[in-house]
Amino acid sequence: LDVRALRCEPQAIQRRRIHRWLVDRHKIPRISFDHIEAVRSLLATDSVIYQINLPDNHHVRRSKGTLTLVPARKKMKTKES
């Protein structure tokens, strides 16, 4: 998602677009209002935070004016003796 474009939207539209982006497009489960607000905090021009943790070890990062979903890494199976 484009940070600059999202900043121009009213808060309700920001929330709706973030929610749809996470749930509809990326199928992230159990997204709460608090998660949406945490992602919205990345939009602030003075934010020193660049990453938000989401359920199931997913993350949203802000980099170069874009919000990007970082999917959870699959756990590697280890061979037990």
Short mmCIF file of N, CA, C and O in Angstrom, two decimals:
data_model
loop_
_atom_site.label_atom_id
_atom_site.label_comp_id
_atom_site.label_asym_id
_atom_site.label_seq_id
_atom_site.Cartn_x
_atom_site.Cartn_y
_atom_site.Cartn_z
N LEU A 1 0.84 -1.19 0.00
CA LEU A 1 0.00 0.00 0.00
C LEU A 1 0.88 1.24 0.00
O LEU A 1 1.89 1.28 0.69
N ASP A 2 0.46 2.22 -0.72
CA ASP A 2 1.19 3.47 -0.82
C ASP A 2 0.90 4.34 0.40
O ASP A 2 -0.24 4.71 0.65
N VAL A 3 1.92 4.65 1.18
CA VAL A 3 1.76 5.41 2.42
C VAL A 3 1.24 6.81 2.15
O VAL A 3 0.31 7.28 2.80
N ARG A 4 1.80 7.48 1.18
CA ARG A 4 1.41 8.87 0.89
C ARG A 4 -0.07 8.95 0.48
O ARG A 4 -0.80 9.82 0.95
N ALA A 5 -0.51 8.05 -0.36
CA ALA A 5 -1.91 8.04 -0.80
C ALA A 5 -2.84 7.72 0.36
O ALA A 5 -3.91 8.33 0.50
N LEU A 6 -2.44 6.78 1.20
CA LEU A 6 -3.26 6.40 2.34
C LEU A 6 -3.39 7.53 3.35
O LEU A 6 -4.45 7.72 3.96
N ARG A 7 -2.33 8.30 3.53
CA ARG A 7 -2.36 9.45 4.45
C ARG A 7 -3.44 10.47 4.05
O ARG A 7 -3.98 11.16 4.90
N CYS A 8 -3.70 10.59 2.76
CA CYS A 8 -4.66 11.58 2.26
C CYS A 8 -6.11 11.16 2.50
O CYS A 8 -7.01 11.99 2.38
N GLU A 9 -6.34 9.91 2.82
CA GLU A 9 -7.70 9.39 3.02
C GLU A 9 -8.20 9.69 4.43
O GLU A 9 -7.40 9.77 5.37
N PRO A 10 -9.51 9.81 4.62
CA PRO A 10 -10.07 9.93 5.97
C PRO A 10 -9.74 8.66 6.77
O PRO A 10 -9.53 7.59 6.20
N GLN A 11 -9.72 8.77 8.09
CA GLN A 11 -9.35 7.65 8.96
C GLN A 11 -10.19 6.40 8.69
O GLN A 11 -9.66 5.29 8.66
N ALA A 12 -11.48 6.57 8.51
CA ALA A 12 -12.36 5.41 8.28
C ALA A 12 -11.98 4.67 7.00
O ALA A 12 -11.97 3.44 6.97
N ILE A 13 -11.62 5.41 5.97
CA ILE A 13 -11.22 4.80 4.71
C ILE A 13 -9.86 4.12 4.87
O ILE A 13 -9.63 3.02 4.34
N GLN A 14 -8.95 4.75 5.61
CA GLN A 14 -7.66 4.13 5.89
C GLN A 14 -7.87 2.77 6.56
O GLN A 14 -7.28 1.76 6.15
N ARG A 15 -8.71 2.75 7.58
CA ARG A 15 -8.97 1.51 8.31
C ARG A 15 -9.56 0.44 7.40
O ARG A 15 -9.14 -0.72 7.44
N ARG A 16 -10.52 0.83 6.58
CA ARG A 16 -11.17 -0.12 5.69
C ARG A 16 -10.18 -0.67 4.67
O ARG A 16 -10.15 -1.87 4.41
N ARG A 17 -9.36 0.19 4.08
CA ARG A 17 -8.39 -0.28 3.08
C ARG A 17 -7.34 -1.20 3.69
O ARG A 17 -6.97 -2.21 3.10
N ILE A 18 -6.87 -0.86 4.89
CA ILE A 18 -5.89 -1.71 5.57
C ILE A 18 -6.51 -3.07 5.90
O ILE A 18 -5.91 -4.11 5.68
N HIS A 19 -7.73 -3.04 6.43
CA HIS A 19 -8.41 -4.28 6.78
C HIS A 19 -8.60 -5.18 5.54
O HIS A 19 -8.28 -6.37 5.57
N ARG A 20 -9.08 -4.60 4.47
CA ARG A 20 -9.28 -5.38 3.24
C ARG A 20 -7.96 -5.91 2.69
O ARG A 20 -7.88 -7.03 2.19
N TRP A 21 -6.94 -5.10 2.76
CA TRP A 21 -5.62 -5.50 2.28
C TRP A 21 -5.10 -6.71 3.05
O TRP A 21 -4.59 -7.67 2.47
N LEU A 22 -5.27 -6.68 4.37
CA LEU A 22 -4.78 -7.78 5.20
C LEU A 22 -5.66 -9.02 5.13
O LEU A 22 -5.17 -10.14 4.97
N VAL A 23 -6.97 -8.82 5.24
CA VAL A 23 -7.89 -9.96 5.36
C VAL A 23 -8.28 -10.52 3.99
O VAL A 23 -8.18 -11.72 3.75
N ASP A 24 -8.74 -9.65 3.10
CA ASP A 24 -9.22 -10.13 1.80
C ASP A 24 -8.09 -10.52 0.86
O ASP A 24 -8.14 -11.56 0.21
N ARG A 25 -7.08 -9.70 0.79
CA ARG A 25 -6.00 -9.96 -0.17
C ARG A 25 -4.97 -10.96 0.34
O ARG A 25 -4.54 -11.85 -0.38
N HIS A 26 -4.58 -10.81 1.62
CA HIS A 26 -3.51 -11.65 2.15
C HIS A 26 -3.98 -12.76 3.10
O HIS A 26 -3.17 -13.54 3.57
N LYS A 27 -5.27 -12.78 3.39
CA LYS A 27 -5.87 -13.85 4.20
C LYS A 27 -5.24 -13.96 5.60
O LYS A 27 -5.04 -15.06 6.11
N ILE A 28 -4.93 -12.83 6.21
CA ILE A 28 -4.38 -12.83 7.56
C ILE A 28 -5.55 -13.01 8.54
O ILE A 28 -6.50 -12.24 8.51
N PRO A 29 -5.47 -14.00 9.42
CA PRO A 29 -6.59 -14.27 10.33
C PRO A 29 -6.57 -13.37 11.57
O PRO A 29 -5.54 -12.80 11.91
N ARG A 30 -7.71 -13.25 12.18
CA ARG A 30 -7.88 -12.61 13.50
C ARG A 30 -7.32 -11.19 13.58
O ARG A 30 -6.64 -10.83 14.53
N ILE A 31 -7.62 -10.38 12.60
CA ILE A 31 -7.18 -8.98 12.62
C ILE A 31 -8.17 -8.18 13.45
O ILE A 31 -9.37 -8.19 13.19
N SER A 32 -7.66 -7.49 14.45
CA SER A 32 -8.50 -6.71 15.34
C SER A 32 -8.37 -5.22 15.02
O SER A 32 -7.50 -4.80 14.25
N PHE A 33 -9.22 -4.44 15.68
CA PHE A 33 -9.13 -2.98 15.55
C PHE A 33 -7.75 -2.50 15.99
O PHE A 33 -7.17 -1.61 15.36
N ASP A 34 -7.22 -3.10 17.05
CA ASP A 34 -5.89 -2.70 17.54
C ASP A 34 -4.80 -2.97 16.50
O ASP A 34 -3.86 -2.18 16.37
N HIS A 35 -4.91 -4.07 15.78
CA HIS A 35 -3.95 -4.36 14.71
C HIS A 35 -4.03 -3.29 13.62
O HIS A 35 -3.00 -2.81 13.13
N ILE A 36 -5.25 -2.95 13.24
CA ILE A 36 -5.45 -1.93 12.20
C ILE A 36 -4.85 -0.60 12.65
O ILE A 36 -4.15 0.07 11.88
N GLU A 37 -5.10 -0.24 13.89
CA GLU A 37 -4.55 1.03 14.41
C GLU A 37 -3.03 0.98 14.48
O GLU A 37 -2.37 1.99 14.22
N ALA A 38 -2.48 -0.16 14.81
CA ALA A 38 -1.02 -0.29 14.83
C ALA A 38 -0.44 -0.09 13.43
O ALA A 38 0.56 0.61 13.26
N VAL A 39 -1.09 -0.68 12.43
CA VAL A 39 -0.64 -0.48 11.05
C VAL A 39 -0.79 0.99 10.66
O VAL A 39 0.10 1.57 10.03
N ARG A 40 -1.91 1.61 11.06
CA ARG A 40 -2.11 3.04 10.77
C ARG A 40 -1.02 3.90 11.38
O ARG A 40 -0.65 4.94 10.82
N SER A 41 -0.47 3.47 12.53
CA SER A 41 0.59 4.26 13.18
C SER A 41 1.83 4.36 12.30
O SER A 41 2.62 5.29 12.44
N LEU A 42 2.00 3.41 11.38
CA LEU A 42 3.12 3.47 10.45
C LEU A 42 2.98 4.61 9.44
O LEU A 42 3.95 4.97 8.77
N LEU A 43 1.78 5.15 9.31
CA LEU A 43 1.54 6.23 8.35
C LEU A 43 2.06 7.58 8.83
O LEU A 43 2.27 8.49 8.02
N ALA A 44 2.26 7.72 10.13
CA ALA A 44 2.70 9.00 10.69
C ALA A 44 4.07 9.39 10.15
O ALA A 44 4.98 8.55 10.07
N THR A 45 4.22 10.65 9.78
CA THR A 45 5.49 11.12 9.21
C THR A 45 6.61 11.09 10.23
O THR A 45 7.77 10.97 9.86
N ASP A 46 6.27 11.19 11.51
CA ASP A 46 7.29 11.20 12.56
C ASP A 46 7.45 9.85 13.25
O ASP A 46 8.12 9.73 14.26
N SER A 47 6.87 8.82 12.69
CA SER A 47 6.93 7.49 13.29
C SER A 47 8.34 6.91 13.18
O SER A 47 8.93 6.88 12.11
N VAL A 48 8.87 6.45 14.31
CA VAL A 48 10.17 5.78 14.30
C VAL A 48 9.99 4.27 14.19
O VAL A 48 10.95 3.55 13.98
N ILE A 49 8.75 3.83 14.31
CA ILE A 49 8.44 2.41 14.17
C ILE A 49 8.36 2.10 12.68
O ILE A 49 7.77 2.84 11.90
N TYR A 50 8.94 0.99 12.28
CA TYR A 50 8.88 0.62 10.87
C TYR A 50 8.24 -0.75 10.65
O TYR A 50 8.03 -1.16 9.51
N GLN A 51 7.93 -1.47 11.74
CA GLN A 51 7.34 -2.80 11.59
C GLN A 51 6.31 -3.05 12.68
O GLN A 51 6.52 -2.71 13.83
N ILE A 52 5.21 -3.69 12.29
CA ILE A 52 4.14 -4.08 13.21
C ILE A 52 3.98 -5.59 13.14
O ILE A 52 3.94 -6.16 12.04
N ASN A 53 3.86 -6.21 14.29
CA ASN A 53 3.63 -7.65 14.34
C ASN A 53 2.14 -7.94 14.28
O ASN A 53 1.34 -7.25 14.91
N LEU A 54 1.79 -8.97 13.53
CA LEU A 54 0.41 -9.40 13.35
C LEU A 54 0.27 -10.86 13.80
O LEU A 54 1.28 -11.52 14.05
N PRO A 55 -0.96 -11.36 13.87
CA PRO A 55 -1.16 -12.76 14.26
C PRO A 55 -0.41 -13.73 13.34
O PRO A 55 -0.14 -13.44 12.18
N ASP A 56 -0.10 -14.88 13.91
CA ASP A 56 0.56 -15.97 13.19
C ASP A 56 1.92 -15.58 12.61
O ASP A 56 2.33 -16.05 11.55
N ASN A 57 2.60 -14.67 13.32
CA ASN A 57 3.97 -14.28 12.98
C ASN A 57 4.10 -13.56 11.63
O ASN A 57 5.15 -13.59 11.00
N HIS A 58 3.04 -12.91 11.17
CA HIS A 58 3.12 -12.04 9.99
C HIS A 58 3.54 -10.64 10.47
O HIS A 58 3.36 -10.30 11.64
N HIS A 59 4.05 -9.83 9.56
CA HIS A 59 4.47 -8.47 9.89
C HIS A 59 4.10 -7.53 8.75
O HIS A 59 4.06 -7.94 7.60
N VAL A 60 3.86 -6.26 9.12
CA VAL A 60 3.72 -5.21 8.12
C VAL A 60 4.89 -4.27 8.32
O VAL A 60 5.16 -3.84 9.44
N ARG A 61 5.61 -3.98 7.24
CA ARG A 61 6.75 -3.07 7.29
C ARG A 61 6.49 -1.85 6.42
O ARG A 61 5.89 -1.95 5.37
N ARG A 62 7.01 -0.71 6.90
CA ARG A 62 7.00 0.51 6.10
C ARG A 62 8.42 0.72 5.60
O ARG A 62 9.37 0.76 6.37
N SER A 63 8.56 0.83 4.30
CA SER A 63 9.86 1.07 3.71
C SER A 63 9.68 1.82 2.40
O SER A 63 8.88 1.42 1.55
N LYS A 64 10.41 2.92 2.25
CA LYS A 64 10.40 3.71 1.02
C LYS A 64 8.99 4.11 0.60
O LYS A 64 8.63 4.03 -0.57
N GLY A 65 8.16 4.51 1.59
CA GLY A 65 6.83 5.00 1.28
C GLY A 65 5.80 3.94 0.96
O GLY A 65 4.74 4.24 0.44
N THR A 66 6.10 2.69 1.30
CA THR A 66 5.18 1.60 1.00
C THR A 66 5.01 0.70 2.23
O THR A 66 5.97 0.43 2.94
N LEU A 67 3.77 0.26 2.44
CA LEU A 67 3.51 -0.76 3.45
C LEU A 67 3.54 -2.11 2.74
O LEU A 67 2.89 -2.30 1.72
N THR A 68 4.31 -3.03 3.30
CA THR A 68 4.48 -4.34 2.71
C THR A 68 4.20 -5.41 3.75
O THR A 68 4.64 -5.29 4.90
N LEU A 69 3.47 -6.45 3.36
CA LEU A 69 3.24 -7.57 4.24
C LEU A 69 4.42 -8.53 4.14
O LEU A 69 4.83 -8.90 3.04
N VAL A 70 4.94 -8.90 5.29
CA VAL A 70 6.00 -9.90 5.36
C VAL A 70 5.35 -11.16 5.92
O VAL A 70 4.98 -11.20 7.09
N PRO A 71 5.16 -12.17 5.07
CA PRO A 71 4.49 -13.38 5.54
C PRO A 71 5.32 -14.14 6.55
O PRO A 71 6.54 -14.00 6.60
N ALA A 72 4.64 -14.93 7.35
CA ALA A 72 5.33 -15.76 8.34
C ALA A 72 6.22 -16.76 7.62
O ALA A 72 5.87 -17.26 6.56
N ARG A 73 7.35 -17.01 8.21
CA ARG A 73 8.24 -18.02 7.66
C ARG A 73 7.76 -19.39 8.10
O ARG A 73 7.33 -19.57 9.23
N LYS A 74 7.86 -20.31 7.19
CA LYS A 74 7.49 -21.68 7.54
C LYS A 74 8.58 -22.26 8.42
O LYS A 74 9.77 -22.06 8.17
N LYS A 75 8.15 -22.98 9.44
CA LYS A 75 9.11 -23.61 10.33
C LYS A 75 9.78 -24.77 9.61
O LYS A 75 9.14 -25.56 8.94
N MET A 76 11.08 -24.81 9.77
CA MET A 76 11.82 -25.91 9.15
C MET A 76 11.74 -27.12 10.06
O MET A 76 11.87 -27.02 11.28
N LYS A 77 11.53 -28.24 9.46
CA LYS A 77 11.49 -29.47 10.22
C LYS A 77 12.92 -29.91 10.51
O LYS A 77 13.78 -29.87 9.64
N THR A 78 13.12 -30.32 11.75
CA THR A 78 14.44 -30.81 12.13
C THR A 78 14.36 -32.31 12.32
O THR A 78 13.36 -32.85 12.78
N LYS A 79 15.42 -32.94 11.97
CA LYS A 79 15.48 -34.39 12.12
C LYS A 79 15.94 -34.71 13.54
O LYS A 79 17.01 -34.26 13.96
N GLU A 80 15.09 -35.40 14.25
CA GLU A 80 15.43 -35.74 15.62
C GLU A 80 16.10 -37.10 15.66
O GLU A 80 15.78 -38.00 14.91
N SER A 81 17.05 -37.24 16.57
CA SER A 81 17.78 -38.50 16.71
C SER A 81 16.98 -39.51 17.50
O SER A 81 16.28 -39.25 18.36
#
